Coordinates of C-alpha atoms in Angstrom, one line a residue:
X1 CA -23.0 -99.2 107.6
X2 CA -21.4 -99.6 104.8
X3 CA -18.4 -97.3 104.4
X4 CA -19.1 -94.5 101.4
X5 CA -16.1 -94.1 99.1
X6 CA -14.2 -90.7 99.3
X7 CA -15.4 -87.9 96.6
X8 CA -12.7 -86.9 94.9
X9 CA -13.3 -83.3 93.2
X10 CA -11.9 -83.0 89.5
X11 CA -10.2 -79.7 88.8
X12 CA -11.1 -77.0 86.2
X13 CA -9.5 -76.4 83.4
X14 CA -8.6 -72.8 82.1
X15 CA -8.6 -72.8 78.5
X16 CA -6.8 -69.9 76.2
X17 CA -9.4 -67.6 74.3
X18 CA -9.1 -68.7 70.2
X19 CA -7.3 -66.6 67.8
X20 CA -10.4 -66.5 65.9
X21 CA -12.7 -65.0 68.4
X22 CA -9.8 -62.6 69.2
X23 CA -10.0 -61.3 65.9
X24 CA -13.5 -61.3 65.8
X25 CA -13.5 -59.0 69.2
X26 CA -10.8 -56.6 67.6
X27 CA -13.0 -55.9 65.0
X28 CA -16.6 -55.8 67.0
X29 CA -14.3 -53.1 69.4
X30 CA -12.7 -51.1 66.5
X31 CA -14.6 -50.1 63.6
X32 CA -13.2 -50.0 59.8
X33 CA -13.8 -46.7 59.6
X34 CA -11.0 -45.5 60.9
X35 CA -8.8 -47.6 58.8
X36 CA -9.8 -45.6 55.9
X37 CA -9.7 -42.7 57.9
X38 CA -5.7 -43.9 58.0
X39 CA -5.2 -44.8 54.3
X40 CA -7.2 -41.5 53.9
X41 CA -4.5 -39.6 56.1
X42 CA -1.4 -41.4 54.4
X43 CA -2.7 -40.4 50.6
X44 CA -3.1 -36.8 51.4
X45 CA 0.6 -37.1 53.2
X46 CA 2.2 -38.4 49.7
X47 CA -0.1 -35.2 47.7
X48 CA -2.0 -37.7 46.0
X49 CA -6.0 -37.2 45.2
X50 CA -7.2 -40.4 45.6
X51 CA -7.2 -40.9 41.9
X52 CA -5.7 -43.1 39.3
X53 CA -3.1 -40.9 37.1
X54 CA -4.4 -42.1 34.0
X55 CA -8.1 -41.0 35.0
X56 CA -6.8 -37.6 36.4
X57 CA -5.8 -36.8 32.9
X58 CA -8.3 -37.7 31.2
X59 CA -10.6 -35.3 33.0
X60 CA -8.1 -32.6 32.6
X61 CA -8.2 -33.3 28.7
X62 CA -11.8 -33.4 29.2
X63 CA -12.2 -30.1 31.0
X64 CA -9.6 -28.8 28.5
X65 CA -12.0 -30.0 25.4
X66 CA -15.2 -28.2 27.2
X67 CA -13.5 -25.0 27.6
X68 CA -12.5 -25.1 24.2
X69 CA -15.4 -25.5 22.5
X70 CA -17.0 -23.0 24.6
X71 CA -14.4 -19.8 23.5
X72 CA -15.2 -21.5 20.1
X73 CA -18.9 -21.0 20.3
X74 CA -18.8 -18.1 21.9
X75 CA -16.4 -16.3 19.2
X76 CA -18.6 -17.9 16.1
X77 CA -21.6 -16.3 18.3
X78 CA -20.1 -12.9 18.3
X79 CA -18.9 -13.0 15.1
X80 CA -22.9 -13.8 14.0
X81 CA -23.7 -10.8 15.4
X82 CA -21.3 -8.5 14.3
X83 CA -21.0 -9.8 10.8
X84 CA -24.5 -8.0 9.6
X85 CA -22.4 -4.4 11.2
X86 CA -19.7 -5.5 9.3
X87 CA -21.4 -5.7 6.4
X88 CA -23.8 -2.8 6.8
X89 CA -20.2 -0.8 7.1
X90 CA -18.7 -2.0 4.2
X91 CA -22.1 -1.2 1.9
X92 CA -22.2 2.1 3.6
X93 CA -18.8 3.0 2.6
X94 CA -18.7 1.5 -1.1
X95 CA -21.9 3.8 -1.6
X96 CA -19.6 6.7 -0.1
X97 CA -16.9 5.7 -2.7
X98 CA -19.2 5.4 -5.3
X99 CA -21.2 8.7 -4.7
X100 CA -17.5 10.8 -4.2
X101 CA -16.5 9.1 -7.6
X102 CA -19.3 10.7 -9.4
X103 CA -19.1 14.0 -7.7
X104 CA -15.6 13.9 -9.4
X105 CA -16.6 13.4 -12.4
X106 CA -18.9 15.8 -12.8
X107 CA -16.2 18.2 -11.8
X108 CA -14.1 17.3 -14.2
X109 CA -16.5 17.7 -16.7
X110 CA -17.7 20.9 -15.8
X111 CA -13.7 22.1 -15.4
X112 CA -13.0 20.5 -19.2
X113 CA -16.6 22.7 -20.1
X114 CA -15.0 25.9 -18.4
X115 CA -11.4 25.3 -19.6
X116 CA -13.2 25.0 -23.4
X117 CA -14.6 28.3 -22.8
X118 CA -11.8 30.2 -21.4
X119 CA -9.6 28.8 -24.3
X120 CA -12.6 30.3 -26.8
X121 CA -12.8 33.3 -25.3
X122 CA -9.1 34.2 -25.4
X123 CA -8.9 33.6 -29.5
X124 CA -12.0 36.1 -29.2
X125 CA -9.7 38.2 -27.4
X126 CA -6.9 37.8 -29.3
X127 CA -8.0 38.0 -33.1
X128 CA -10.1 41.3 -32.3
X129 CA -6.7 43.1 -30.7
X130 CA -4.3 41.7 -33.2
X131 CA -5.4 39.6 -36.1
X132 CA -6.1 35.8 -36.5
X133 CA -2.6 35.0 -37.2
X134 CA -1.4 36.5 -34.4
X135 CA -4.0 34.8 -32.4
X136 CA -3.1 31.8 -33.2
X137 CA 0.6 32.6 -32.8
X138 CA 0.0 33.4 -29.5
X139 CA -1.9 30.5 -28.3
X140 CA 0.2 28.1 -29.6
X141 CA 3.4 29.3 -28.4
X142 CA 1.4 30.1 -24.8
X143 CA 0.2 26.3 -25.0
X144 CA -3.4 27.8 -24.2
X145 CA -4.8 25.9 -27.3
X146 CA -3.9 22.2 -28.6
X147 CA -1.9 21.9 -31.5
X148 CA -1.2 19.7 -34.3
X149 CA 1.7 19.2 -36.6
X150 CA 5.1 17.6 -37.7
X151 CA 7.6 17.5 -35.1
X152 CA 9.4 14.8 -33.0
X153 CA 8.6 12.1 -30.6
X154 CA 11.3 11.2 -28.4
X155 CA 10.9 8.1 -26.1
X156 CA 13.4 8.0 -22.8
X157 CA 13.6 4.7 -20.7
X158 CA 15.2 3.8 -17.4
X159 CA 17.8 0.8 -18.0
X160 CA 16.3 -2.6 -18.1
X161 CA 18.0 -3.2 -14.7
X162 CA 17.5 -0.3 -12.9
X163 CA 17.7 0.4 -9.5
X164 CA 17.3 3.1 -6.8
X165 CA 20.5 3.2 -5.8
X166 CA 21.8 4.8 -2.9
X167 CA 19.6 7.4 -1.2
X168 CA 17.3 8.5 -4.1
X169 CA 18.4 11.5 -4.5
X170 CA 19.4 12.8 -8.0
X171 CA 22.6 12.4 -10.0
X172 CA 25.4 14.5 -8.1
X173 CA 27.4 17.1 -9.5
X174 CA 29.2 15.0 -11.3
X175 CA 26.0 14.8 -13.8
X176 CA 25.5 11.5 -13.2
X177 CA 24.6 8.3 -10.8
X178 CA 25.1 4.4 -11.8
X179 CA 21.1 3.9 -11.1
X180 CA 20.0 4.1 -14.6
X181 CA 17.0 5.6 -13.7
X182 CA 16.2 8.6 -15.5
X183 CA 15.8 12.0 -13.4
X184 CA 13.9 15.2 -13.5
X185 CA 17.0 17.3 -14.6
X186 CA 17.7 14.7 -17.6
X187 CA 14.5 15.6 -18.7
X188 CA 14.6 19.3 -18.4
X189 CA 17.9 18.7 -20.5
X190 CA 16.0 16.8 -23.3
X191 CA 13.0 19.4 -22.6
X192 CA 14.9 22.7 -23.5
X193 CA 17.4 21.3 -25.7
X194 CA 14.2 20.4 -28.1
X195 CA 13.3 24.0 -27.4
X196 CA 16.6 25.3 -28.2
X197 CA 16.3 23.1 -31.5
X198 CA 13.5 25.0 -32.5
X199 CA 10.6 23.0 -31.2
X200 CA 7.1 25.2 -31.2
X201 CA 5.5 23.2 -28.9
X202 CA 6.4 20.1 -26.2
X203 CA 4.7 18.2 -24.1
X204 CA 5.4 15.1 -21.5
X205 CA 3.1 11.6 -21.3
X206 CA 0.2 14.0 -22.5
X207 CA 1.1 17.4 -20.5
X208 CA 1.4 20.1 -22.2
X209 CA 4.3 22.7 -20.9
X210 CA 4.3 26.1 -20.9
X211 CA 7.3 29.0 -20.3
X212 CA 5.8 28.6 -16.7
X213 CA 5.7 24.3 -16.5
X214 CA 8.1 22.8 -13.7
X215 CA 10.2 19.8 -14.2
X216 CA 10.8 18.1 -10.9
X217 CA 11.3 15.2 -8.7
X218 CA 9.8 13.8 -5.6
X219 CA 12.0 11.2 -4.7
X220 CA 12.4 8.7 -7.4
X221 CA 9.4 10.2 -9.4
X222 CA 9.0 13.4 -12.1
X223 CA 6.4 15.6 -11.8
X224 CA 5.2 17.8 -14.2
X225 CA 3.4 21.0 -13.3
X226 CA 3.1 18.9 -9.6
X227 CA 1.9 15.7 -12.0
X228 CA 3.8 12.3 -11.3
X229 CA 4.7 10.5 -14.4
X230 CA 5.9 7.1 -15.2
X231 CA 8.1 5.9 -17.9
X232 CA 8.9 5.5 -20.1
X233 CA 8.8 9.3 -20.7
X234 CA 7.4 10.3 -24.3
X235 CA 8.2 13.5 -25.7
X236 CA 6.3 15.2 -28.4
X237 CA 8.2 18.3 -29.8
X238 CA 6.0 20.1 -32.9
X239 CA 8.0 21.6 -35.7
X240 CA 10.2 20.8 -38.8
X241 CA 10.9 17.4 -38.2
X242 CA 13.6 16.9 -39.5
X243 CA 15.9 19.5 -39.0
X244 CA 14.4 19.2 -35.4
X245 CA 16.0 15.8 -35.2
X246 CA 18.8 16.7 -36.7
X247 CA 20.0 19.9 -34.8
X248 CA 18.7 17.9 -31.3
X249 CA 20.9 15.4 -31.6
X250 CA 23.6 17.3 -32.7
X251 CA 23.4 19.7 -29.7
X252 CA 24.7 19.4 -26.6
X253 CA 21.6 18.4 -24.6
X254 CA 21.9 15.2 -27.2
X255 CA 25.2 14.4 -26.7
X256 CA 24.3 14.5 -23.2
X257 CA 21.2 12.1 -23.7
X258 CA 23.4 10.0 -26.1
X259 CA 25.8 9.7 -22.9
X260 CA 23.4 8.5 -20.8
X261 CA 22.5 5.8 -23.3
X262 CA 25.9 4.1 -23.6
X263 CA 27.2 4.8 -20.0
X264 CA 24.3 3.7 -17.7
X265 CA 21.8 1.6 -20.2
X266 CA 18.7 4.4 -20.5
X267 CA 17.3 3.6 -23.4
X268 CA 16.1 6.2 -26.1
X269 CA 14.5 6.6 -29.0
X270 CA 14.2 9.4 -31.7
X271 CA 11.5 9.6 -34.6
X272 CA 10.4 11.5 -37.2
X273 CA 6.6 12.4 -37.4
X274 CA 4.4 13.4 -39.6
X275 CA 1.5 14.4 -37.5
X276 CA 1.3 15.2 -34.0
X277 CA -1.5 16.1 -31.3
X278 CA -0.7 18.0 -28.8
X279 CA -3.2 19.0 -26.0
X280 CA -4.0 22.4 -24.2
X281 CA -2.3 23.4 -20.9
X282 CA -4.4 23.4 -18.6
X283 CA -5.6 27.3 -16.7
X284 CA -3.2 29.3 -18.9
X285 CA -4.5 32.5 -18.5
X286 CA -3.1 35.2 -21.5
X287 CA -2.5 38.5 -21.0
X288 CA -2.0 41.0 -23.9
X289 CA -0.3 44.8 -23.0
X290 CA 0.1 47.8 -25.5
X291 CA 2.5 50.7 -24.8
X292 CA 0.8 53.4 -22.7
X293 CA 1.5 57.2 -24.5
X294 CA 1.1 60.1 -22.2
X295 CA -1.5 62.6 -23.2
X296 CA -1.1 66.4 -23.3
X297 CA 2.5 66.5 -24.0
X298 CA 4.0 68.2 -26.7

């Protein structure tokens, strides 16, 4: 037979797994998700919020925006509402004003009506005790009845560049202060040195004053019988005009007014008139007495 040739076996080969398919099997064992679950992880490490910066402010602005325009709507939204209150309050009160501002008025009125009658009655009074000439003495030199006449006006100013000065309070001692305002005891100066003169009647800005009428001062102000004036003051003295000027000016209580004048800049100014008005004071009340004899005695 014929002899068979040997079999010779061929050995394997082991070949390497691919790169590829090593990948391949990496990523078919681990899944994706837990690489963002790492990136995830390292961005809440650095305090980040997964947002661009850029974006991040634009929805604060955003937020911002919205929250502003909903305090501005809901402030025009009250105000809506409360603006007919408002204006119901406002009405209410002007009608308050308005009805208090009549009421006044009419008492005024009715006083000027009263004071009228008073002022009648007392002539009444006076001419049947002691004559019409005395009456009318008597209720002129009372100031219970207006009056008109010759007589003076005399017009005292503060300085053009007055001031308050220091605390206010009237010239010192000294009888006088660098203010060149014009104070309550200047006027009672002026007042009585026009009575001294031999004035018959005086009044102040339209009040008429009386042996019982107050000259004072609250502050910077003069009141008159508790009336604030302002200046400039104007004086209205009724008598011989003239020699009224004349004797004023010449008397100390002049002098004293003229001092004022050139020292601290309150201006003055004397006239002679030919007819004044003066008014009534106001509630003088006057009183007539006779001398009481004893009866029975001998």
């Amino acid at each position: 037979m014929p002899q068979q040739p040997p079999i010779r076996s061929t050995p394997t080969r082991h070949t390497r797994p691919d790169a590829s398919m090593s990948l391949l099997t990496n990523v078919m064992d681990h899944s994706l998700d837990d690489g963002y679950a790492e990136a995830a992880a390292r961005t809440k490490a650095a305090g980040g919020t997964g947002l661009p910066r850029t974006l991040r402010a634009r929805l604060g602005l955003a937020v911002g925006l919205v929250l502003a325009a909903l305090v501005v709507t809901v402030g025009a939204a009250q105000a809506r509402v409360a603006a007919p209150v408002v204006a119901k309050e406002r009405e209410e009160l002007i009608d308050r004003i308005d009805r208090e501002t009549e009421t006044a008025d009419k008492l005024e009125k009715s006083v000027d009506q009263l004071r009228g009658d008073v002022s009648t009655r007392q002539r009444e009074a006076l001419k049947q005790s002691g004559g019409s000439g005395q009456a009318d003495l008597v209720g002129i030199l009372s100031g219970a009845v207006d009056v008109h006449g010759p007589g003076v006006k005399l017009v005292v100013n503060d300085a053009k560049e007055a001031s308050t000065g220091g605390d206010g309070n009237p010239r010192e001692t000294t009888g006088f202060s660098d203010t060149g305002r014009v104070r309550d005891r200047d006027m009672q100066r002026v007042v009585n040195g026009l009575w001294e003169s031999g004035a018959e009647a005086v009044s102040i800005n339209g009040q008429r004053l009386t042996a019982l009428s107050a000259i004072r001062a609250a502050g910077d102000a003069i009141l008159v019988d508790n009336k604030p004036l302002v200046p400039p003051y104007t004086v209205l003295a009724v008598g011989d005009g003239q020699r009224l000027s004349t004797r004023f000016q010449d008397s100390a209580d002049g002098l004293y007014l003229h001092a004022l004048q050139e020292n601290y800049g309150i201006r003055t100014a004397i006239s002679v008139e030919d007819d004044l008005r003066l008014p009534a004071a106001p509630s003088v009340i006057v009183r007539t007495a006779e001398p009481r004899t004893e009866k029975g005695t001998s």
